[in-house]
């Protein structure tokens, strides 16, 4: 928390200490962009987009970048994965910001700019790649903290001696469809009924999107019960539960 | 330096002196015994804490209050639901309906700044950034966890997570800032 840090700085004798209370959300809301670190561009699970011309891209680009010239970006909304952190660069910050703003409009949540383009990339001692852009943009989401993969979740549906599926949807939703081998407790009853959960097994929690499941996981964590949650769409189709990633 | 430190304490000493020495004061003396409680006192009909989740389908908000997750229902009459944002501090007022806690209003919990620290607004920060740290004579510090800094930070910021800052003091600040010659600006993930 920034006020806490500011308080420490004041205590240590700094005279001019300020806090930008609006923080990153306020900065973005004001229509301003954020920048990625060099480490994030090098090692992050990102989609990197080069907004310069095709010729400039082929002559030298940051490795793993995809070429989408700024003028054609508007037509590429569907080829960019909406959940991926997208980092853009161009010849100038202004051009990069135009691309960034357009993606913000699409609802890209974690977009950022690599501010120096290829120049600062090379100046920092990084190599450039040459040649044509990869045929397609492929990006695979990495599991977040506390998540269970769809594959492992499906395995547990077949019956597992060490894991139990916990369904935290409402009673009405459960009536429509439910998974095999699952235990149903609505999210708002979890705390009251936590003693019903087996203590020696791992709970794999699901709802219809993952939002409630994650909230339930927090409650289980506090109670010392081991669990992970499923971040995927769960839908009822002809009285059967189906998972869509 | 010595003088400055003392001057800083004078108002505080006067204030406690008044409280201790003046039993006729209307304020409760019990307050003086604990001038900085660790957590905000919890009102019987409101929770103050960090929002840990919101589900529109289950019409449920969860909020972390003194280390414990509390669940509340909400309905169409609940006001300020836009402030129920995961990870942000909020005050949730509620009423009991049967065994259920139903949120009536959600308000953002505004941060209180330490004494002598003032807020910087977006426009002022933007014009400093346009000048750059050297000409603008500032150091911008991102107090969030390092991973958040890497994926996207305000231009020209350095990363100094508050946990590291608390443990190391000024050790990771650049020279001029360590020498206390520059404006230090801190920010994090919003009003927390």
Short mmCIF file of C-alpha atoms in Angstrom, two decimals:
data_model
loop_
_atom_site.label_atom_id
_atom_site.label_comp_id
_atom_site.label_asym_id
_atom_site.label_seq_id
_atom_site.Cartn_x
_atom_site.Cartn_y
_atom_site.Cartn_z
CA UNK A 1 0.00 0.00 0.00
CA UNK A 2 1.44 3.30 -1.09
CA UNK A 3 0.31 5.41 1.95
CA UNK A 4 2.20 3.00 4.22
CA UNK A 5 5.38 3.40 2.15
CA UNK A 6 4.92 7.18 2.11
CA UNK A 7 4.61 7.17 5.90
CA UNK A 8 7.90 5.30 6.22
CA UNK A 9 9.64 7.73 3.85
CA UNK A 10 8.36 10.65 5.91
CA UNK A 11 9.63 9.00 9.09
CA UNK A 12 13.04 8.54 7.49
CA UNK A 13 13.30 12.27 6.94
CA UNK A 14 12.14 12.77 3.35
CA UNK A 15 10.56 16.19 3.17
CA UNK A 16 8.65 16.09 -0.09
CA UNK A 17 6.54 12.93 -0.09
CA UNK A 18 3.42 12.56 -2.21
CA UNK A 19 1.00 9.74 -2.95
CA UNK A 20 -0.72 9.24 -6.29
CA UNK A 21 -3.85 7.81 -4.70
CA UNK A 22 -5.67 7.03 -7.93
CA UNK A 23 -2.92 4.48 -8.62
CA UNK A 24 -2.73 2.38 -11.76
CA UNK A 25 -6.54 2.01 -12.17
CA UNK A 26 -6.98 5.80 -12.04
CA UNK A 27 -4.09 6.33 -14.43
CA UNK A 28 -5.66 3.97 -16.97
CA UNK A 29 -9.12 5.45 -16.46
CA UNK A 30 -7.67 8.85 -17.37
CA UNK A 31 -6.81 7.37 -20.78
CA UNK A 32 -3.11 6.99 -20.09
CA UNK A 33 -1.02 3.93 -20.84
CA UNK A 34 1.25 1.73 -18.77
CA UNK A 35 4.60 0.33 -19.83
CA UNK A 36 6.04 -3.18 -19.55
CA UNK A 37 9.43 -3.95 -18.08
CA UNK A 38 12.21 -5.45 -20.19
CA UNK A 39 12.04 -8.66 -18.15
CA UNK A 40 8.32 -9.00 -18.92
CA UNK A 41 8.93 -8.65 -22.66
CA UNK A 42 11.75 -11.22 -22.46
CA UNK A 43 10.12 -13.88 -20.31
CA UNK A 44 6.42 -13.09 -19.78
CA UNK A 45 3.65 -15.24 -21.25
CA UNK A 46 2.59 -12.41 -23.56
CA UNK A 47 1.53 -11.63 -27.10
CA UNK A 48 4.02 -9.09 -28.46
CA UNK A 49 2.82 -6.92 -31.34
CA UNK A 50 5.06 -4.88 -33.67
CA UNK A 51 2.96 -1.98 -35.02
CA UNK A 52 5.48 -0.80 -37.61
CA UNK A 53 5.36 -1.54 -41.33
CA UNK A 54 5.90 -5.05 -42.63
CA UNK A 55 9.24 -4.02 -44.17
CA UNK A 56 10.55 -2.58 -40.92
CA UNK A 57 9.42 -5.70 -39.07
CA UNK A 58 11.20 -8.06 -41.44
CA UNK A 59 14.41 -6.04 -41.29
CA UNK A 60 14.62 -6.47 -37.51
CA UNK A 61 12.11 -7.10 -34.73
CA UNK A 62 11.98 -8.18 -31.10
CA UNK A 63 11.96 -12.03 -31.00
CA UNK A 64 8.48 -13.60 -30.72
CA UNK A 65 6.79 -10.37 -31.92
CA UNK A 66 3.95 -10.56 -34.43
CA UNK A 67 3.68 -8.01 -37.20
CA UNK A 68 0.44 -6.06 -37.24
CA UNK A 69 0.97 -2.62 -38.82
CA UNK A 70 -1.01 0.04 -36.93
CA UNK A 71 -3.21 0.76 -39.95
CA UNK A 72 -4.47 -2.84 -40.06
CA UNK A 73 -4.79 -3.36 -36.29
CA UNK A 74 -8.50 -2.45 -36.25
CA UNK A 75 -9.28 -5.43 -38.48
CA UNK A 76 -7.34 -7.85 -36.26
CA UNK A 77 -9.51 -7.79 -33.15
CA UNK A 78 -10.56 -11.42 -33.55
CA UNK A 79 -7.07 -12.78 -34.10
CA UNK A 80 -5.78 -11.45 -30.77
CA UNK A 81 -6.59 -13.54 -27.68
CA UNK A 82 -8.61 -11.27 -25.39
CA UNK A 83 -7.31 -12.81 -22.18
CA UNK A 84 -3.64 -12.55 -23.10
CA UNK A 85 -1.40 -9.77 -21.81
CA UNK A 86 -0.64 -7.88 -25.02
CA UNK A 87 2.45 -5.71 -25.30
CA UNK A 88 2.82 -3.34 -28.26
CA UNK A 89 5.71 -1.34 -29.63
CA UNK A 90 6.20 1.04 -32.54
CA UNK A 91 8.65 3.66 -33.77
CA UNK A 92 7.27 6.24 -31.36
CA UNK A 93 5.44 6.22 -28.06
CA UNK A 94 2.54 8.10 -29.66
CA UNK A 95 2.01 5.37 -32.27
CA UNK A 96 2.34 2.65 -29.65
CA UNK A 97 -0.26 4.46 -27.56
CA UNK A 98 -2.69 4.57 -30.49
CA UNK A 99 -2.48 0.79 -30.73
CA UNK A 100 -2.78 0.44 -26.96
CA UNK A 101 -5.89 2.68 -26.87
CA UNK A 102 -7.56 0.68 -29.60
CA UNK A 103 -6.99 -2.57 -27.70
CA UNK A 104 -8.33 -0.98 -24.51
CA UNK A 105 -11.55 -0.32 -26.41
CA UNK A 106 -11.75 -4.02 -27.21
CA UNK A 107 -11.54 -4.78 -23.52
CA UNK A 108 -8.00 -6.15 -23.39
CA UNK A 109 -7.34 -6.14 -19.68
CA UNK A 110 -3.59 -6.36 -19.43
CA UNK A 111 -2.21 -4.36 -22.31
CA UNK A 112 1.00 -2.40 -22.01
CA UNK A 113 3.63 -0.67 -24.12
CA UNK A 114 7.30 -1.50 -24.61
CA UNK A 115 8.29 2.16 -24.74
CA UNK A 116 11.60 2.21 -26.58
CA UNK A 117 10.73 0.02 -29.57
CA UNK A 118 13.50 -1.97 -31.27
CA UNK A 119 16.05 0.79 -30.62
CA UNK A 120 16.05 0.54 -26.83
CA UNK A 121 15.68 -3.23 -27.07
CA UNK A 122 18.94 -3.50 -29.04
CA UNK A 123 20.63 -0.75 -27.01
CA UNK A 124 20.04 -2.83 -23.86
CA UNK A 125 22.05 -5.64 -25.46
CA UNK A 126 19.14 -7.78 -26.65
CA UNK A 127 19.16 -9.52 -30.03
CA UNK A 128 16.76 -8.70 -32.86
CA UNK A 129 15.21 -11.31 -35.16
CA UNK A 130 14.64 -10.95 -38.91
CA UNK A 131 12.25 -12.45 -41.44
CA UNK A 132 8.50 -12.83 -41.88
CA UNK A 133 5.92 -12.88 -39.09
CA UNK A 134 4.66 -16.24 -37.68
CA UNK A 135 1.56 -17.52 -39.48
CA UNK A 136 -0.77 -17.43 -36.51
CA UNK A 137 -0.90 -16.01 -33.00
CA UNK A 138 -0.82 -18.84 -30.52
CA UNK A 139 -1.14 -18.19 -26.84
CA UNK A 140 -1.88 -20.63 -24.06
CA UNK A 141 -3.03 -19.38 -20.72
CA UNK A 142 -0.93 -20.56 -17.80
CA UNK A 143 -2.78 -21.74 -14.73
CA UNK A 144 -3.03 -19.05 -12.09
CA UNK A 145 -2.43 -19.56 -8.40
CA UNK A 146 -4.86 -22.05 -6.91
CA UNK A 147 -6.31 -23.16 -10.25
CA UNK A 148 -6.94 -26.72 -11.37
CA UNK A 149 -6.65 -27.61 -15.06
CA UNK A 150 -9.72 -28.78 -17.00
CA UNK A 151 -7.96 -32.08 -17.72
CA UNK A 152 -7.31 -32.81 -14.06
CA UNK A 153 -10.83 -31.72 -13.14
CA UNK A 154 -12.31 -34.10 -15.69
CA UNK A 155 -10.20 -36.95 -14.33
CA UNK A 156 -11.58 -36.30 -10.86
CA UNK A 157 -15.13 -36.52 -12.30
CA UNK A 158 -14.41 -40.13 -13.14
CA UNK A 159 -14.00 -40.81 -9.46
CA UNK A 160 -10.93 -40.10 -7.41
CA UNK A 161 -9.96 -41.41 -4.02
CA UNK A 162 -8.08 -38.27 -3.06
CA UNK A 163 -10.14 -35.46 -4.58
CA UNK A 164 -13.76 -34.31 -4.24
CA UNK A 165 -15.59 -32.00 -6.63
CA UNK A 166 -17.30 -29.18 -4.76
CA UNK A 167 -20.13 -27.41 -6.59
CA UNK A 168 -20.81 -23.93 -5.12
CA UNK A 169 -23.64 -22.89 -7.45
CA UNK A 170 -27.12 -22.14 -6.12
CA UNK A 171 -29.60 -24.95 -5.43
CA UNK A 172 -31.61 -24.02 -8.55
CA UNK A 173 -28.55 -24.21 -10.77
CA UNK A 174 -27.57 -27.59 -9.33
CA UNK A 175 -31.08 -28.91 -10.02
CA UNK A 176 -30.55 -28.26 -13.73
CA UNK A 177 -27.35 -30.24 -14.00
CA UNK A 178 -24.40 -31.40 -11.96
CA UNK A 179 -21.21 -33.40 -12.33
CA UNK A 180 -20.79 -36.97 -11.23
CA UNK A 181 -19.09 -37.48 -7.89
CA UNK A 182 -19.73 -33.92 -6.75
CA UNK A 183 -20.79 -32.39 -3.47
CA UNK A 184 -23.04 -29.31 -3.67
CA UNK A 185 -22.92 -26.45 -1.15
CA UNK A 186 -23.97 -22.96 -2.35
CA UNK A 187 -21.28 -20.30 -1.91
CA UNK A 188 -23.16 -18.36 0.76
CA UNK A 189 -23.54 -21.49 2.92
CA UNK A 190 -19.91 -22.59 2.71
CA UNK A 191 -18.80 -21.09 5.99
CA UNK A 192 -21.73 -22.46 7.98
CA UNK A 193 -21.36 -25.91 6.52
CA UNK A 194 -17.59 -26.15 6.33
CA UNK A 195 -17.59 -29.08 8.77
CA UNK A 196 -19.39 -31.18 6.14
CA UNK A 197 -16.26 -31.17 3.98
CA UNK A 198 -13.84 -34.09 4.26
CA UNK A 199 -10.61 -32.86 5.83
CA UNK A 200 -8.29 -35.44 4.30
CA UNK A 201 -9.20 -34.82 0.65
CA UNK A 202 -8.48 -32.03 -1.80
CA UNK A 203 -11.58 -30.13 -2.93
CA UNK A 204 -11.80 -29.14 -6.62
CA UNK A 205 -14.28 -26.26 -6.64
CA UNK A 206 -16.40 -25.13 -9.57
CA UNK A 207 -19.28 -22.77 -10.32
CA UNK A 208 -20.25 -21.48 -13.79
CA UNK A 209 -17.27 -19.20 -14.48
CA UNK A 210 -14.78 -19.57 -11.65
CA UNK A 211 -15.64 -16.37 -9.76
CA UNK A 212 -17.66 -18.00 -7.01
CA UNK A 213 -15.32 -20.98 -6.93
CA UNK A 214 -12.39 -18.70 -6.19
CA UNK A 215 -14.33 -16.98 -3.40
CA UNK A 216 -15.14 -20.39 -1.93
CA UNK A 217 -11.47 -21.36 -2.15
CA UNK A 218 -10.58 -18.35 -0.01
CA UNK A 219 -13.02 -19.54 2.63
CA UNK A 220 -11.62 -23.08 2.49
CA UNK A 221 -8.05 -21.76 2.74
CA UNK A 222 -8.98 -19.96 5.94
CA UNK A 223 -10.45 -23.17 7.33
CA UNK A 224 -7.28 -25.06 6.45
CA UNK A 225 -8.91 -27.26 3.82
CA UNK A 226 -6.83 -28.03 0.74
CA UNK A 227 -8.50 -26.95 -2.50
CA UNK A 228 -8.14 -25.62 -6.03
CA UNK A 229 -10.72 -23.99 -8.28
CA UNK A 230 -11.77 -24.34 -11.92
CA UNK A 231 -11.59 -21.18 -14.02
CA UNK A 232 -13.73 -22.19 -16.98
CA UNK A 233 -17.30 -21.93 -18.23
CA UNK A 234 -19.59 -24.64 -16.94
CA UNK A 235 -22.88 -24.86 -18.81
CA UNK A 236 -25.93 -27.08 -18.70
CA UNK A 237 -26.85 -28.72 -21.96
CA UNK A 238 -29.75 -31.19 -21.96
CA UNK A 239 -29.36 -31.81 -18.24
CA UNK A 240 -25.66 -32.48 -18.62
CA UNK A 241 -22.86 -30.29 -17.33
CA UNK A 242 -20.28 -29.26 -19.91
CA UNK A 243 -16.97 -27.46 -19.55
CA UNK A 244 -15.77 -24.86 -22.05
CA UNK A 245 -12.38 -23.29 -21.65
CA UNK B 1 17.47 17.69 11.83
CA UNK B 2 17.08 17.29 15.57
CA UNK B 3 14.96 20.42 15.61
CA UNK B 4 12.77 19.27 12.82
CA UNK B 5 12.12 15.96 14.51
CA UNK B 6 11.15 17.70 17.72
CA UNK B 7 8.91 20.16 15.95
CA UNK B 8 7.09 17.29 14.37
CA UNK B 9 6.32 15.84 17.77
CA UNK B 10 5.21 19.04 19.47
CA UNK B 11 1.61 19.00 18.26
CA UNK B 12 1.31 15.39 19.27
CA UNK B 13 2.77 15.98 22.74
CA UNK B 14 0.45 18.94 23.25
CA UNK B 15 -2.48 16.90 22.17
CA UNK B 16 -1.78 13.95 24.48
CA UNK B 17 -0.95 16.42 27.24
CA UNK B 18 -4.36 17.97 26.88
CA UNK B 19 -6.11 14.66 26.97
CA UNK B 20 -4.23 13.37 29.98
CA UNK B 21 -4.23 16.65 31.87
CA UNK B 22 -7.76 17.68 31.11
CA UNK B 23 -10.30 15.32 32.60
CA UNK B 24 -13.06 17.80 31.85
CA UNK B 25 -12.54 17.24 28.12
CA UNK B 26 -15.56 15.71 26.44
CA UNK B 27 -13.52 13.19 24.45
CA UNK B 28 -13.15 9.76 25.95
CA UNK B 29 -9.76 9.32 27.65
CA UNK B 30 -9.80 5.72 26.51
CA UNK B 31 -9.14 6.97 22.99
CA UNK B 32 -5.82 8.47 24.02
CA UNK B 33 -4.57 5.15 25.30
CA UNK B 34 -4.68 3.67 21.83
CA UNK B 35 -4.11 6.41 19.28
CA UNK B 36 -3.48 4.08 16.34
CA UNK B 37 -5.63 0.98 16.39
CA UNK B 38 -4.39 -1.65 13.93
CA UNK B 39 -7.72 -2.24 12.24
CA UNK B 40 -10.71 -0.01 11.81
CA UNK B 41 -13.37 -0.75 14.42
CA UNK B 42 -16.14 -2.82 12.91
CA UNK B 43 -19.58 -1.29 13.09
CA UNK B 44 -22.32 -3.80 13.88
CA UNK B 45 -24.02 -3.07 10.56
CA UNK B 46 -21.06 -2.48 8.30
CA UNK B 47 -17.92 -4.32 7.25
CA UNK B 48 -14.75 -2.46 6.38
CA UNK B 49 -12.09 -4.39 4.53
CA UNK B 50 -10.80 -5.66 1.22
CA UNK B 51 -13.34 -6.97 -1.28
CA UNK B 52 -12.29 -10.53 -2.13
CA UNK B 53 -14.95 -11.28 -4.69
CA UNK B 54 -18.33 -10.51 -6.20
CA UNK B 55 -20.65 -12.89 -7.99
CA UNK B 56 -23.56 -11.49 -9.96
CA UNK B 57 -25.08 -14.91 -10.46
CA UNK B 58 -25.16 -15.79 -6.77
CA UNK B 59 -25.67 -12.12 -5.82
CA UNK B 60 -22.96 -12.42 -3.23
CA UNK B 61 -20.08 -10.19 -2.16
CA UNK B 62 -17.20 -11.46 -0.09
CA UNK B 63 -15.08 -9.13 1.98
CA UNK B 64 -12.05 -9.82 4.13
CA UNK B 65 -12.56 -8.39 7.59
CA UNK B 66 -9.75 -8.77 10.11
CA UNK B 67 -8.41 -11.82 8.35
CA UNK B 68 -11.78 -13.53 7.98
CA UNK B 69 -13.86 -13.83 4.82
CA UNK B 70 -17.42 -12.60 5.30
CA UNK B 71 -20.18 -13.25 2.77
CA UNK B 72 -23.08 -10.89 2.08
CA UNK B 73 -26.02 -11.09 -0.26
CA UNK B 74 -26.96 -8.15 -2.43
CA UNK B 75 -30.05 -7.25 -4.46
CA UNK B 76 -31.34 -4.67 -6.94
CA UNK B 77 -31.66 -2.10 -4.17
CA UNK B 78 -28.02 -2.33 -3.10
CA UNK B 79 -26.30 0.95 -3.99
CA UNK B 80 -22.69 1.48 -5.02
CA UNK B 81 -22.09 -2.04 -6.34
CA UNK B 82 -19.56 -0.57 -8.78
CA UNK B 83 -17.29 -0.07 -5.74
CA UNK B 84 -17.31 -3.79 -4.96
CA UNK B 85 -14.13 -4.45 -6.94
CA UNK B 86 -11.96 -7.40 -6.07
CA UNK B 87 -8.83 -6.31 -4.26
CA UNK B 88 -10.09 -2.85 -3.36
CA UNK B 89 -10.95 -1.54 0.07
CA UNK B 90 -14.59 -0.81 0.73
CA UNK B 91 -17.19 -0.26 3.42
CA UNK B 92 -20.24 -2.47 3.03
CA UNK B 93 -23.34 -1.52 5.00
CA UNK B 94 -25.89 -4.26 5.51
CA UNK B 95 -29.04 -5.30 7.29
CA UNK B 96 -30.10 -8.68 8.63
CA UNK B 97 -32.96 -10.37 6.81
CA UNK B 98 -33.60 -13.59 8.63
CA UNK B 99 -30.27 -15.36 8.80
CA UNK B 100 -28.91 -13.48 5.77
CA UNK B 101 -26.76 -10.38 5.73
CA UNK B 102 -27.96 -8.24 2.85
CA UNK B 103 -25.75 -5.39 1.63
CA UNK B 104 -27.61 -2.09 1.40
CA UNK B 105 -24.74 0.14 0.27
CA UNK B 106 -21.12 -0.25 -0.83
CA UNK B 107 -18.78 2.69 -0.47
CA UNK B 108 -15.11 2.95 -1.40
CA UNK B 109 -12.81 3.13 1.59
CA UNK B 110 -10.67 6.16 0.95
CA UNK B 111 -7.10 5.99 2.06
CA UNK B 112 -5.94 8.30 4.80
CA UNK B 113 -2.54 9.80 4.18
CA UNK B 114 0.17 9.95 6.83
CA UNK B 115 0.78 13.39 8.31
CA UNK B 116 2.81 15.68 6.08
CA UNK B 117 2.10 13.59 2.98
CA UNK B 118 -0.15 15.09 0.32
CA UNK B 119 -2.02 13.61 -2.59
CA UNK B 120 -0.84 14.04 -6.15
CA UNK B 121 -3.49 14.23 -8.86
CA UNK B 122 -3.27 12.67 -12.32
CA UNK B 123 -2.61 15.93 -14.21
CA UNK B 124 0.28 16.95 -11.98
CA UNK B 125 1.85 13.50 -12.26
CA UNK B 126 1.39 13.48 -16.04
CA UNK B 127 3.16 16.83 -16.44
CA UNK B 128 6.05 15.66 -14.24
CA UNK B 129 6.40 12.49 -16.30
CA UNK B 130 6.46 14.55 -19.49
CA UNK B 131 9.54 16.33 -18.09
CA UNK B 132 11.18 13.09 -16.93
CA UNK B 133 12.67 12.25 -13.50
CA UNK B 134 15.76 14.43 -13.92
CA UNK B 135 14.19 17.68 -15.01
CA UNK B 136 11.09 17.03 -12.94
CA UNK B 137 13.30 16.18 -9.94
CA UNK B 138 11.17 13.28 -8.79
CA UNK B 139 11.33 9.56 -8.14
CA UNK B 140 8.14 7.66 -8.87
CA UNK B 141 7.79 4.49 -6.81
CA UNK B 142 5.50 1.57 -7.65
CA UNK B 143 4.60 -0.03 -4.27
CA UNK B 144 2.80 -3.05 -5.75
CA UNK B 145 4.26 -6.57 -5.90
CA UNK B 146 7.06 -6.79 -8.48
CA UNK B 147 5.06 -9.00 -10.87
CA UNK B 148 2.43 -6.29 -11.24
CA UNK B 149 5.16 -3.74 -11.95
CA UNK B 150 6.64 -5.88 -14.70
CA UNK B 151 3.38 -6.37 -16.61
CA UNK B 152 2.48 -2.70 -16.64
CA UNK B 153 3.58 0.35 -14.67
CA UNK B 154 3.31 4.11 -14.97
CA UNK B 155 6.10 5.40 -17.22
CA UNK B 156 9.40 6.25 -15.43
CA UNK B 157 8.42 4.39 -12.23
CA UNK B 158 10.83 2.20 -10.30
CA UNK B 159 9.67 -0.94 -8.51
CA UNK B 160 9.85 -1.01 -4.72
CA UNK B 161 7.12 -3.28 -3.30
CA UNK B 162 5.89 -1.97 0.06
CA UNK B 163 6.94 -5.22 1.75
CA UNK B 164 10.53 -4.71 0.54
CA UNK B 165 10.41 -1.02 1.40
CA UNK B 166 9.28 -1.75 4.94
CA UNK B 167 12.15 -4.21 5.40
CA UNK B 168 14.93 -2.19 3.77
CA UNK B 169 14.05 1.50 4.27
CA UNK B 170 15.76 3.70 1.69
CA UNK B 171 18.30 1.10 0.55
CA UNK B 172 16.74 0.56 -2.89
CA UNK B 173 15.99 4.18 -3.72
CA UNK B 174 18.23 5.85 -6.32
CA UNK B 175 20.97 8.14 -4.98
CA UNK B 176 19.23 11.49 -5.15
CA UNK B 177 16.15 10.15 -3.48
CA UNK B 178 18.24 8.51 -0.78
CA UNK B 179 19.84 11.90 -0.22
CA UNK B 180 16.30 13.21 0.23
CA UNK B 181 16.77 15.84 -2.47
CA UNK B 182 13.86 14.86 -4.67
CA UNK B 183 10.12 14.58 -4.58
CA UNK B 184 9.14 11.01 -3.74
CA UNK B 185 5.84 9.88 -5.26
CA UNK B 186 4.30 6.56 -4.28
CA UNK B 187 1.46 4.74 -5.97
CA UNK B 188 -0.14 1.31 -5.86
CA UNK B 189 -3.21 -0.49 -7.17
CA UNK B 190 -5.74 2.19 -6.31
CA UNK B 191 -7.54 3.38 -3.22
CA UNK B 192 -6.26 0.88 -0.73
#
